[in-house]
Coordinates of C-alpha atoms in Angstrom, one line a residue:
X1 CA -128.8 -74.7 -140.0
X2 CA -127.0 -77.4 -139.3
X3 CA -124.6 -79.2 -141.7
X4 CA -121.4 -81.4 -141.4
X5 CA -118.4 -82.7 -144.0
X6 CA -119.3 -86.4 -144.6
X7 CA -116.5 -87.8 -146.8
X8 CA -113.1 -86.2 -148.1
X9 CA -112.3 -88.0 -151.7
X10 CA -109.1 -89.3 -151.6
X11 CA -107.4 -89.8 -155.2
X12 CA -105.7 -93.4 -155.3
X13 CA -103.6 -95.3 -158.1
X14 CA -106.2 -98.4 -157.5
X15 CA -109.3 -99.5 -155.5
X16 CA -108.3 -102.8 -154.0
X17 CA -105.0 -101.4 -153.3
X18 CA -105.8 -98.8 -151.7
X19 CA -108.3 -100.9 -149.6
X20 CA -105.8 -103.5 -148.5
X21 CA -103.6 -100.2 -147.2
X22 CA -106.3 -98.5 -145.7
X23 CA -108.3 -102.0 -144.2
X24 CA -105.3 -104.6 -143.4
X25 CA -102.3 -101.5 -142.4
X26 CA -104.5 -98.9 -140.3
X27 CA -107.3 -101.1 -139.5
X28 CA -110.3 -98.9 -140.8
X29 CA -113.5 -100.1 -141.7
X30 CA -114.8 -100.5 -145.2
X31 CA -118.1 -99.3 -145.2
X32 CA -119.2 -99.7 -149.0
X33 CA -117.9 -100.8 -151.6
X34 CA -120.5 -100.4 -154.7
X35 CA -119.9 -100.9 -158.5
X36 CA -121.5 -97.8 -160.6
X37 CA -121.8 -99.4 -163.9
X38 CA -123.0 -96.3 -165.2
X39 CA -119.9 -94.5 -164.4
X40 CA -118.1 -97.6 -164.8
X41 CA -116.4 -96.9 -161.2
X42 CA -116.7 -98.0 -157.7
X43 CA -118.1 -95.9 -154.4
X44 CA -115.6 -96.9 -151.6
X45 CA -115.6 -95.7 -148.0
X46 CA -113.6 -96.4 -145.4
X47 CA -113.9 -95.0 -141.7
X48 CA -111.1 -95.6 -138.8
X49 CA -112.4 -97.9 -136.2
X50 CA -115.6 -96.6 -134.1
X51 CA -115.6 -93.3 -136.0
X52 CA -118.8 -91.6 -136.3
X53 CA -117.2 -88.5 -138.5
X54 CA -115.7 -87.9 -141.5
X55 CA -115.0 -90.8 -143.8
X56 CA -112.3 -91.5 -146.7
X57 CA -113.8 -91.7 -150.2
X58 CA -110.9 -93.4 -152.1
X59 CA -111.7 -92.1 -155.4
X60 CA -109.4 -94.1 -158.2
X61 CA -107.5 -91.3 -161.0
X62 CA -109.7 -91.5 -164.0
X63 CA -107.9 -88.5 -165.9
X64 CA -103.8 -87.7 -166.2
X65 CA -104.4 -84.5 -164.1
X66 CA -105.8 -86.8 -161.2
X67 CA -102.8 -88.9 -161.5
X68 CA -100.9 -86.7 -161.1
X69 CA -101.7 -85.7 -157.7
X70 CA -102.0 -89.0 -156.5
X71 CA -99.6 -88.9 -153.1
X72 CA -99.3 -85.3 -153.5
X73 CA -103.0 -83.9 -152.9
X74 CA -102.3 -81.0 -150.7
X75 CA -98.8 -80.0 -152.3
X76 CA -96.5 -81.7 -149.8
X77 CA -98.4 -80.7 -146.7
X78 CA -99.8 -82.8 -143.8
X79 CA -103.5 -84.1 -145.1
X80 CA -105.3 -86.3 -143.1
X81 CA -105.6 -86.5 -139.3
X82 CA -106.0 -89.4 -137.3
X83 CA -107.1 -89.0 -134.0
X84 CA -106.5 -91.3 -131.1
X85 CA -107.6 -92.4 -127.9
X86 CA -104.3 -94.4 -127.4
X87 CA -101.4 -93.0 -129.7
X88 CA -98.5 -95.0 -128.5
X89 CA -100.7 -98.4 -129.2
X90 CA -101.6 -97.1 -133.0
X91 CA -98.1 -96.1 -133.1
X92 CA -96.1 -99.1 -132.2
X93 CA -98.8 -101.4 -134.3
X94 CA -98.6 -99.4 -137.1
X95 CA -94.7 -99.4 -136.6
X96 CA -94.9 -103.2 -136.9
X97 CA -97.4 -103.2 -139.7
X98 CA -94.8 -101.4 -141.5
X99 CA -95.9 -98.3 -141.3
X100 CA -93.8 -95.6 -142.4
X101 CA -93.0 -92.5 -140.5
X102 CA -91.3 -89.4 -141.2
X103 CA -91.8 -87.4 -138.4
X104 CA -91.1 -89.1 -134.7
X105 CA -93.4 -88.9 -132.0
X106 CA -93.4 -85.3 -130.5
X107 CA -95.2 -84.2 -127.3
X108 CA -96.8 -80.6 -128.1
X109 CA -99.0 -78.3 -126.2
X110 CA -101.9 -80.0 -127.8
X111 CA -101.1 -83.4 -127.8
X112 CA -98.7 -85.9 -129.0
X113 CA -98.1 -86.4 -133.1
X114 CA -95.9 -88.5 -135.2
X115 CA -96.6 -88.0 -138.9
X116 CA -96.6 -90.6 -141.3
X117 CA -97.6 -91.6 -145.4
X118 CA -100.2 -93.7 -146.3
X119 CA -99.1 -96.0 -149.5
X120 CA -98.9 -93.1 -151.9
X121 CA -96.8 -90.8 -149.9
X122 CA -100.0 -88.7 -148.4
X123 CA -98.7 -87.1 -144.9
X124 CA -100.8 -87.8 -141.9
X125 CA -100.9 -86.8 -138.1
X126 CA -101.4 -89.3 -136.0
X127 CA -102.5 -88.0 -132.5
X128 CA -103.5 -88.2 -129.5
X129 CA -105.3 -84.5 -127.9
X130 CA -104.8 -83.9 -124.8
X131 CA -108.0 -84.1 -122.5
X132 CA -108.5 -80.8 -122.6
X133 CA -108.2 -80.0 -126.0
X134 CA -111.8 -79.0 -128.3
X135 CA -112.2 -82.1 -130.1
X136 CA -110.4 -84.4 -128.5
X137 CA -112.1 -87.7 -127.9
X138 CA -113.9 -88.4 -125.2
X139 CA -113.6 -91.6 -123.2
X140 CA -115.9 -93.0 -120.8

């Protein structure tokens, strides 16, 4: 058997929003971007540049409960994880694309990580694996 996660649903305040952060602040892709008149809602993906793995469904709050979580999905804990092959570049560009980020750059045993929100206050790793480590990514 072979099966993989393809998106993680992402609950945002606003479509267009959320893809100006996600498009113009941390440079992913948009990869759709459909209208579901039936459901009256929109499908929108978004992948970080070159990915071939997971995307981001960003999934606009259509009930109070959802909004509530907006920002806050995981209960205060790092979400997402953004893997790099060049941490310091994504680092200082996101820096200057204002960026915010709560957690300075920290060499560790498996990398280096800085954490940082996306516009609603999500926390993120940003990192870079060391060669050695499971997944990190591959360069040729």
């Amino acid at each position: 058997m072979k099966q993989s996660i393809v998106h993680i649903a992402l609950v945002v305040r606003d479509y267009d929003e959320a893809i100006d952060f996600y498009v113009n602040k941390l440079k992913f892709e948009l990869i759709e971007d459909t209208y579901q008149a039936e459901q009256d809602k929109r499908w929108v993906v978004v992948s970080p540049p070159g990915s071939s793995g997971v995307s981001l469904l960003l999934a606009r709050a259509s009930k109070p409960e959802q909004n509530d979580v907006i920002g806050n999905q995981t209960g205060g804990r790092v979400f997402l994880f953004l893997n790099t092959d060049d941490f310091w570049r994504d680092y200082h560009r996101m820096v200057a694309d204002g960026i915010k980020f709560v957690r300075p750059p920290q060499e560790q045993d498996y990398g280096t990580v800085a954490v940082f929100e996306d516009l609603y206050g999500n926390l993120w790793d940003l990192l870079q694996l060391n060669d050695d480590h499971p997944i990190s990514i591959k360069t040729s």
